[in-house]
Structure formats: structure tokens, C-alpha cells
Coordinates of C-alpha atoms and ligand atoms in Angstrom, one line a residue:
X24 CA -24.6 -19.7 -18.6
X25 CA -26.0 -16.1 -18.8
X26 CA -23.9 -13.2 -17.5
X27 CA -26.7 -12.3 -15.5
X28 CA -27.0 -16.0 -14.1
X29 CA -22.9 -16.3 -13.2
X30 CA -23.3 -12.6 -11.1
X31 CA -25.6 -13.9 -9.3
X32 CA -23.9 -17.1 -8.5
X33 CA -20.9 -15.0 -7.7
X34 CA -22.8 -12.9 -5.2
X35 CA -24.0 -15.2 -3.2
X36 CA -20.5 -17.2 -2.8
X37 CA -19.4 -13.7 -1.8
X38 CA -22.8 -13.5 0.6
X39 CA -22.6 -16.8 2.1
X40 CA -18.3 -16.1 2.6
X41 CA -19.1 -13.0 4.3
X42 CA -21.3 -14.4 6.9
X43 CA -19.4 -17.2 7.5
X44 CA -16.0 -15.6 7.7
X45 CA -17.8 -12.6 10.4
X46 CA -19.2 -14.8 12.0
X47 CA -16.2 -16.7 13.0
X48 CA -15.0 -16.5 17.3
X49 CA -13.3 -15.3 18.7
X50 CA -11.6 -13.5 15.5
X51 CA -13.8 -12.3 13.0
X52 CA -12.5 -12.8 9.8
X53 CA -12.8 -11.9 5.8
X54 CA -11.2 -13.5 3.1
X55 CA -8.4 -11.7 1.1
X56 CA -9.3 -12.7 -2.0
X57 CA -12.4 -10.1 -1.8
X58 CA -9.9 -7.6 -1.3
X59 CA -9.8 -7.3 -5.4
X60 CA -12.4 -6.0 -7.1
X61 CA -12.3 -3.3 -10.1
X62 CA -11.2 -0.3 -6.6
X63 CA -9.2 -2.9 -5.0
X64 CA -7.3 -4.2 -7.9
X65 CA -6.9 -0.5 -8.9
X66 CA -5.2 0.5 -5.0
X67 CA -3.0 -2.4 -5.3
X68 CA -1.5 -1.0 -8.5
X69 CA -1.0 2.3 -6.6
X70 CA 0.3 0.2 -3.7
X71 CA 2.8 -1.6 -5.8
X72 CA 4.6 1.8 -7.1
X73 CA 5.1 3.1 -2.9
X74 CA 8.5 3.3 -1.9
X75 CA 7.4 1.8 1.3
X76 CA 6.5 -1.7 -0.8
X77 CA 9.3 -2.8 -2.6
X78 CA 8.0 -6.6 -3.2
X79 CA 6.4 -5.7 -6.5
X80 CA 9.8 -4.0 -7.8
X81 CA 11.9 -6.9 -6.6
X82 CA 9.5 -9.4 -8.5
X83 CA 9.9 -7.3 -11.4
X84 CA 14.2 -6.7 -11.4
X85 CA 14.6 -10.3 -10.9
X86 CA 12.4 -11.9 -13.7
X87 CA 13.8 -8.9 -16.2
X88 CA 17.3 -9.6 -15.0
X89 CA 17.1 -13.8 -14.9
X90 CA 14.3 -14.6 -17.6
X91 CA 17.3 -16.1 -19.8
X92 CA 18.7 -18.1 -16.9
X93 CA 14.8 -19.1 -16.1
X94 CA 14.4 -20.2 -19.5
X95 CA 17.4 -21.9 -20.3
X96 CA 16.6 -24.6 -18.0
X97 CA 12.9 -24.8 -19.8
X98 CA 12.3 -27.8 -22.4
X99 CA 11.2 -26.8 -26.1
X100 CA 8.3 -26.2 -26.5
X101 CA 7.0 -24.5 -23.4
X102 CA 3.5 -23.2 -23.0
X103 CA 3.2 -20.5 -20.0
X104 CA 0.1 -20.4 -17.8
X105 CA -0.3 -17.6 -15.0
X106 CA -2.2 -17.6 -11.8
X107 CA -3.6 -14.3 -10.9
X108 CA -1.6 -12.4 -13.7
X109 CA -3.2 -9.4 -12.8
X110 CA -2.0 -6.6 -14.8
X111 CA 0.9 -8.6 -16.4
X112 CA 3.7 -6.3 -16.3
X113 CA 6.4 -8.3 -14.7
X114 CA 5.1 -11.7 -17.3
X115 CA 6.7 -9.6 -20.2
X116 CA 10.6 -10.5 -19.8
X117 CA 9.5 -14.3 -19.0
X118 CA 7.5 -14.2 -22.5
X119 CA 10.1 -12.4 -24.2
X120 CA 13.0 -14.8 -23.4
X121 CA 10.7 -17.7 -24.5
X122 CA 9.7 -16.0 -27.6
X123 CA 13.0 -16.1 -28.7
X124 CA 13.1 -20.0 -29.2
X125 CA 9.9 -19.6 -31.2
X126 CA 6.0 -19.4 -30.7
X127 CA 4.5 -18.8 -26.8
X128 CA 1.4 -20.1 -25.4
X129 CA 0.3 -17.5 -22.7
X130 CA -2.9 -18.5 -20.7
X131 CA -3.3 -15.8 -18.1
X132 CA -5.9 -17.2 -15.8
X133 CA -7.7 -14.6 -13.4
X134 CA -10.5 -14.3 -11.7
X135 CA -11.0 -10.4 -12.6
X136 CA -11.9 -9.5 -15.9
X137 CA -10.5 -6.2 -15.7
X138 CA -7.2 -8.0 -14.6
X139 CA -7.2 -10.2 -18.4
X140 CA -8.2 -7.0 -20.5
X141 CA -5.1 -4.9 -18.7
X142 CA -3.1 -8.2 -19.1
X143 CA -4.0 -8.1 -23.0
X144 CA -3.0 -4.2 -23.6
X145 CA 0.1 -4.9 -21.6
X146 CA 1.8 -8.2 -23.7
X147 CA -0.7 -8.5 -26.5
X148 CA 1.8 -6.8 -28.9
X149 CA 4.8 -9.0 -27.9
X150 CA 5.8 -10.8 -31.1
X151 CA 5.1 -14.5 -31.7
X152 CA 3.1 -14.4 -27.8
X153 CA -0.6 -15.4 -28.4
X154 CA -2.7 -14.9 -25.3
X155 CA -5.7 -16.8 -24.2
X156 CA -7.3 -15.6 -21.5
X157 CA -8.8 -17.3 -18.8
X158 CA -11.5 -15.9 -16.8
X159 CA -12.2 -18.2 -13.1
X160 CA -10.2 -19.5 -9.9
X161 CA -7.0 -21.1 -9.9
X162 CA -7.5 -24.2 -9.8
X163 CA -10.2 -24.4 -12.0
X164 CA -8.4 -22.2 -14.6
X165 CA -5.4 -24.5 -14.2
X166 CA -7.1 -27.7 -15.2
X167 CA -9.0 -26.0 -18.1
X168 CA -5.1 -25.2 -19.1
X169 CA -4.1 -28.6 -18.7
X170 CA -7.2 -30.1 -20.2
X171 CA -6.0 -28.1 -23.5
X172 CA -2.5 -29.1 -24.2
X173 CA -1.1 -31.5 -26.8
X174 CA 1.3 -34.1 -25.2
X175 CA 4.9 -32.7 -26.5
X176 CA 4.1 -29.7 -24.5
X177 CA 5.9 -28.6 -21.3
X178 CA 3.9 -26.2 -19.1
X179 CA 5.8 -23.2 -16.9
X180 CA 3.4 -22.6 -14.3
X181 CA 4.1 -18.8 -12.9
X182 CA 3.2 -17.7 -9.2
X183 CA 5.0 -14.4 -8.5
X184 CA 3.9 -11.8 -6.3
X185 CA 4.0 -13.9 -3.5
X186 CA 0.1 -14.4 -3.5
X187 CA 1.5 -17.7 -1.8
X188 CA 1.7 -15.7 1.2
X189 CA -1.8 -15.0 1.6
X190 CA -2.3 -19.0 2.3
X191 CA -1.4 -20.2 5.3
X192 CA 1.7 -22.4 5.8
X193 CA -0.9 -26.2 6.2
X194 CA -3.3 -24.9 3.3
X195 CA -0.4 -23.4 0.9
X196 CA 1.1 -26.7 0.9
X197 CA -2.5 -28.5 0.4
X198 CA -2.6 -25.7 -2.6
X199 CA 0.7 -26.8 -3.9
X200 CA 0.0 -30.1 -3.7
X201 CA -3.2 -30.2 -5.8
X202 CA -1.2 -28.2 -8.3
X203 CA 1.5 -30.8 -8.6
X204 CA -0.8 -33.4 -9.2
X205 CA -1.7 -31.8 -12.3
X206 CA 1.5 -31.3 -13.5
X207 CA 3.4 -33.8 -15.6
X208 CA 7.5 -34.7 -15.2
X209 CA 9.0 -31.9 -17.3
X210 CA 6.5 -29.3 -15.7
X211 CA 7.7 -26.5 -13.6
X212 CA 6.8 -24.1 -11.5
X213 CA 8.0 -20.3 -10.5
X214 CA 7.2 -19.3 -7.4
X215 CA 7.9 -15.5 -6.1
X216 CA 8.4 -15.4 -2.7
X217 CA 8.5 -12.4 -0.4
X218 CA 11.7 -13.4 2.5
X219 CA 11.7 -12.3 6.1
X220 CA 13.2 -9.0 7.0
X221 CA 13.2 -6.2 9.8
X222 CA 9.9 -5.6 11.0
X223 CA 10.0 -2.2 11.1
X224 CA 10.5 -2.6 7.3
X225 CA 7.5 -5.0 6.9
X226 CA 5.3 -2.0 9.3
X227 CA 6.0 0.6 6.8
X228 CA 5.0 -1.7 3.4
X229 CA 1.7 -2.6 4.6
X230 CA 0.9 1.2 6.7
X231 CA 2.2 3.1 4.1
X232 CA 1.9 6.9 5.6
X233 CA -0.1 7.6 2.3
X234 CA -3.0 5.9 3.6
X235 CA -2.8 3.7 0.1
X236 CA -3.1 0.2 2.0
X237 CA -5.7 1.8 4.7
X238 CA -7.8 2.6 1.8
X239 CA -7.1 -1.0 -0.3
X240 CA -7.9 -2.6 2.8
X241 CA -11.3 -0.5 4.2
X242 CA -12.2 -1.0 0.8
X243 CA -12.8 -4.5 1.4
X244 CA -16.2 -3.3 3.6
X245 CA -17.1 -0.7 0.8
X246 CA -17.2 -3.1 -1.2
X247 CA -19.8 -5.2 0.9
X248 CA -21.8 -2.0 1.0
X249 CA -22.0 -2.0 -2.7
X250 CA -22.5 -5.5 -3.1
X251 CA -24.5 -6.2 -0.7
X252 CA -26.3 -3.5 0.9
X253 CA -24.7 -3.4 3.9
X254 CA -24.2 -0.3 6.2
X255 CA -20.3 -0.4 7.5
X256 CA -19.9 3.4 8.1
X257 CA -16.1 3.5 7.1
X258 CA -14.6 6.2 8.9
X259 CA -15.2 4.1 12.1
X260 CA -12.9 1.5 11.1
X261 CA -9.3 2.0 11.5
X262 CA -6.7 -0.3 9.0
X263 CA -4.0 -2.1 11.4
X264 CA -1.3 -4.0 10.6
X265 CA 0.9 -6.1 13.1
X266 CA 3.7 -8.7 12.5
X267 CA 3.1 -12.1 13.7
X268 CA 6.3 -13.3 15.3
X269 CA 5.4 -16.8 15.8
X270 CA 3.7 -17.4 12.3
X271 CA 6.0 -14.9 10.2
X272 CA 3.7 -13.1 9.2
X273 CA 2.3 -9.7 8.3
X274 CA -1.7 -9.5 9.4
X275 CA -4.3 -6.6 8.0
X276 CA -6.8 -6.1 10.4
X277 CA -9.7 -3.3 10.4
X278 CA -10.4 -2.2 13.8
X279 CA -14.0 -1.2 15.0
X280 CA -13.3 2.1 16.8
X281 CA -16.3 2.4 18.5
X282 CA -19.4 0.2 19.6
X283 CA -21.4 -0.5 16.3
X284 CA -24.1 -2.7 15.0
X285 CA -23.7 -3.8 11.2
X286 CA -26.7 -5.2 8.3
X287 CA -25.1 -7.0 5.3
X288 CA -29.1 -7.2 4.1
X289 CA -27.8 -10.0 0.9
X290 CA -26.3 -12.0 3.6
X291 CA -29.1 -12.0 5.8
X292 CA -26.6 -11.5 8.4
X293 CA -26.0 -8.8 11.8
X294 CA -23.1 -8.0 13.5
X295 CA -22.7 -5.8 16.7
X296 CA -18.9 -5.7 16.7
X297 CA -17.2 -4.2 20.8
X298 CA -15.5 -1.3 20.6
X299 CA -11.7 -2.4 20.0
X300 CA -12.9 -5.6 18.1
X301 CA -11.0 -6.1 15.1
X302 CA -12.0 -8.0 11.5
X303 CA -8.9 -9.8 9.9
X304 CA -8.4 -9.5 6.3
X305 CA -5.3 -10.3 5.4
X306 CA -2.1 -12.7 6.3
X307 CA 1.8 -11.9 3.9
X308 CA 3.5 -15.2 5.4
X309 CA 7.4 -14.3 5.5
X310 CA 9.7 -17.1 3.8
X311 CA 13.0 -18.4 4.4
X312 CA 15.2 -19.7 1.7
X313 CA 15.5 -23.4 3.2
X314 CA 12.1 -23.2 3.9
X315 CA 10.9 -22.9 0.2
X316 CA 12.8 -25.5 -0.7
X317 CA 11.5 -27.6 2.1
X318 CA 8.4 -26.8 0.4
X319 CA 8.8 -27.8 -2.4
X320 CA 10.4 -31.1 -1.7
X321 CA 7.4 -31.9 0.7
X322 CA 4.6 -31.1 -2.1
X323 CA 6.4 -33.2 -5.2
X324 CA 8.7 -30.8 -6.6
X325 CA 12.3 -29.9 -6.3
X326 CA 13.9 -26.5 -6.1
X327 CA 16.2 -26.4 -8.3
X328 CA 17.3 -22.9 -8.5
X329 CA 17.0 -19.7 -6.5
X330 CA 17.1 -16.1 -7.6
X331 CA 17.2 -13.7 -4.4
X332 CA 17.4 -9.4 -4.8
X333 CA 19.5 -7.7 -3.4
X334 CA 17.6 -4.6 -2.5
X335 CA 14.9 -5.8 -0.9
X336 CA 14.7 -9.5 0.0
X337 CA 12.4 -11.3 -2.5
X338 CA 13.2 -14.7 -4.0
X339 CA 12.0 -16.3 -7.1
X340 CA 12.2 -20.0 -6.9
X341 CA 12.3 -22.4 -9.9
X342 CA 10.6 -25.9 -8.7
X343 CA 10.0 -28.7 -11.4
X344 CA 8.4 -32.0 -11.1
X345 CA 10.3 -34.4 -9.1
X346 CA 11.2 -37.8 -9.8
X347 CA 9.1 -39.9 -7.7
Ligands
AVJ22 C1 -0.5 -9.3 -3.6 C2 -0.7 -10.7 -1.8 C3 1.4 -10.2 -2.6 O1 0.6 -9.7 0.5 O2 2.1 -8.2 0.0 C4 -0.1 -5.6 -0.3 C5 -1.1 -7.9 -1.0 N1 -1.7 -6.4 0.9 N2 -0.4 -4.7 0.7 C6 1.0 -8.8 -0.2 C7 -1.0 -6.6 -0.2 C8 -1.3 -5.2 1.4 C9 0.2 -8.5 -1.4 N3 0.1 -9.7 -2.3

């Protein structure tokens, strides 16, 4: 397909999302995964280097400190596949253990270009790692990964960040699920995981007093204005963000500080949003450790080993295919 023709396509999935995640009662809602385009991807990357956000650092210590103990419980051979690699910073010590047993398969699947060509300058000069990017959705990306492999070849399937988080609890075990099913025995998975902690602590990562998560999250209706003509006046939207007790769970809101009426002309949609009324953007579910490996046990996997920092609670989880 032409460029021209798959922008287009894109556009109006973003369109017809828009409109039906605003028009949603008695929450309006976006989805999260418009939070990253070219500026939002760029903001997380500031967000991730805030002493207020430790996640990203924890992610980072414990895959550089255990990528020997992670691989030494990896068959030979062992291609790697990535979902939402982003920048691919913390993928280097993973590759770099593996490389040591001999040539890597890296298939970094995003659905930002930006993301694969940052991914490439980061681990394109490790030795014996060849990269192959792929550009789409998980799923998708996942199966064209699968669809490639020869059949003496064991798959590492890496989820860190704890992008799991942003599902929530029923759909990120429907997500797990449908990648399990195209996984064979000998298969695994790593999953990052962020772990509940004070919520004062959790306040101050996602309302950073920099204003670096107001501004990745207001983005999100910047973005619509680019996109697709619409005419959110910014500065009368205030970022929130509140801990759900019940659901464990950090939520970004935007909150309509006044009275206003909004066109999103490429949606064909209007909105008069109350005074007060907020848009939800966002969801960081929490974890427990017994709860992950619940998880995984209920979606086809086993959790075989656990890797927690000490710093700041984070916990990378190693999950292969179980015996039926
Ligand atoms: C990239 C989804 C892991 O939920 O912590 C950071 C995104 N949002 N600050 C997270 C995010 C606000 C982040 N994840």
C-alpha cells in the first residue's frame, strides 16, 4: 500500500477512536496509546530521566544486573522479539548476554517509526545482533514474528516497561492470552512490572512538579488539533492524576476548567464538556508479586522466576509456556 493510502487509514482509526472514546457516559475517555506520537514519545523520554519516576531506571538496573541469570534459563538458539521497544535502551544487556552464545535475532516491533529508527542507532552496533524492524501493533507484529521463524528456534518475547499496566486487569489477561496461543512450549515471556507502593510516591511520578507529565499528557489533545483540526484550547485543561484504591491503579485525567464547547472537524464530532468534567487518558495498574504469577498461571504460562529492585519496587518476571 502507498504511504499516502496507510496515513490515511491510520487517521481515520484515530478519528473514529476519538469520537467513540469522548463520547463515552458518564466518563469521557481517550485511549493511551494516542499518547505517543513523534512529541509524546519525545516527553516520555524526558519523563523517564525525572527523579520523581523511577520505573524506567528500575527496568533498566534489573535487566543490566540479571540478563545472565535471564538468559541462562533460555534454550539455544533464541530469537528476541520486542513489543513497543521504543527507544531500546534497556533491550541492550538482554542482547548482549545472548550474543555471547552466538548470533541474535532482534525483531523490535513498534508501532512508531521514529521509535525503530532510535531503536536501530541505539543496538545496531552490538556485535553478532541483527535487527529487523517491525513497523505495526502488537499483535499483528507478533504473528508476522512468529510467521518467520524456522522450527529449532525459541522465541524470548520481551514486555518491560510495564506497558501491561495500561490494560486493564480482564483485557490484560485477554492480551496475554492471545499471546500465549502463539507461542510454542520452549517460548517465554519477560514481563516488567511496576509493584504497588505509597501513594504519595505514585502522586509525585505521574505530577511530576516539572510539568513534564502535564505536558506528555495535554499533548494527547494537541495532538488532535494537529491531526485533526480540532480546537481544544489547552491552557483550559488541567492534567490530574489520582490513585485508584480499589483498582490499584494510577489514572491521568485532563480536567475541563471551565465550560467549553469542542470541534474535532475529521471526526465529525462536538463536545460541550461542564466545567469540572474530566477526559481520562490514562490507567498504570499496580501489581503484586503473587498476583503476576496468578497471572500467569491463569493465561498458560508459568512464572518461573522473579527479579524485584530494591530501590524502587519494580519486578521483572520470567513466564514460559506451560505444560498443558
Ligand atoms: C510507559 C505505560 C509504563 O504507565 O508509567 C508515564 C506511561 N504515563 N507517566 C506508565 C506514563 C505517565 C508509563 N508506561
Amino acid at each position: 500500500m502507498l504511504a499516502q493510502a496507510l496515513d490515511t487509514q491510520a487517521t481515520q482509526e484515530f478519528a473514529s477512536d476519538v469520537r467513540h472514546y469522548l463520547s463515552k457516559t458518564p466518563q469521557r475517555e481517550l485511549h493511551s496509546k494516542y499518547l505517543y506520537d513523534d512529541v509524546g514519545t519525545a516527553l516520555f523520554e524526558v519523563i523517564t530521566l525525572l527523579p520523581e519516576y523511577g520505573l524506567t531506571r528500575a527496568d533498566e538496573r534489573l535487566l543490566k544486573a540479571n540478563a545472565d541469570a535471564i538468559v541462562r534459563r533460555l534454550p539455544v538458539p533464541t530469537i528476541v522479539a520486542e513489543l513497543g521497544s521504543g527507544s531500546g535502551r534497556k533491550t541492550r544487556w538482554i542482547l548482549e548476554a545472548l550474543a555471547k552464545r552466538g548470533y541474535v535475532l532482534y525483531y523490535p516491533i513498534d508501532v512508531s517509526a521514529s521509535a525503530l529508527h532510535a531503536c536501530r542507532n541505539e543496538l545496531g552496533t552490538i556485535e553478532s545482533v541483527h535487527i529487523v524492524e517491525i513497523e505495526g501493533a502488537y499483535i499483528e507484529g507478533l504473528k508476522a514474528v512468529t510467521a518467520r521463524r524456522s522450527p529449532g528456534e525459541s522465541l524470548l518475547l520481551l514486555f518491560l516497561g510495564s506497558t501491561i499496566g495500561n490494560f486493564e486487569r480482564g483485557p490484560a489477561e485477554e492480551f496475554l492470552r492471545e499471546i500465549r496461543a502463539l507461542l510454542r512450549p520452549d517460548d517465554s515471556l519477560l514481563l516488567g512490572t511496576d509493584l504497588v507502593k505509597p501513594v504519595e510516591q505514585l502522586l509525585a511520578a505521574y505530577d511530576d512538579p516539572t510539568g513534564v507529565t502535564a505536558a506528555f499528557n495535554l499533548n494527547l489533545l494537541a495532538r488532535i488539533n494537529r491531526e485533526l483540526g480540532a480546537d481544544f484550547e489547552l491552557r483550559n485543561f488541567r492534567h490530574e492524576a489520582r490513585y485508584n484504591e480499589t483498582e490499584r491503579r494510577i489514572e491521568m485525567h485532563l480536567r475541563s476548567e471551565t465550560a467549553q464547547t469542542v470541534n474535532i472537524p475529521a471526526a465529525d464530532f462536538q463536545m460541550t464538556l461542564r466545567a469540572g468534567e474530566t477526559i481520562w487518558t490514562e490507567s498504570s495498574h499496580k501489581f503484586g508479586l503473587a498476583e503476576v504469577q496468578r497471572l500467569a498461571r491463569s493465561t498458560g504460562f508459568v512464572c518461573v522466576e522473579q527479579w524485584i529492585d530494591p530501590e524502587w519496587p519494580f519486578a521483572e518476571n520470567l513466564l514460559t509456556v506451560g505444560s498443558p
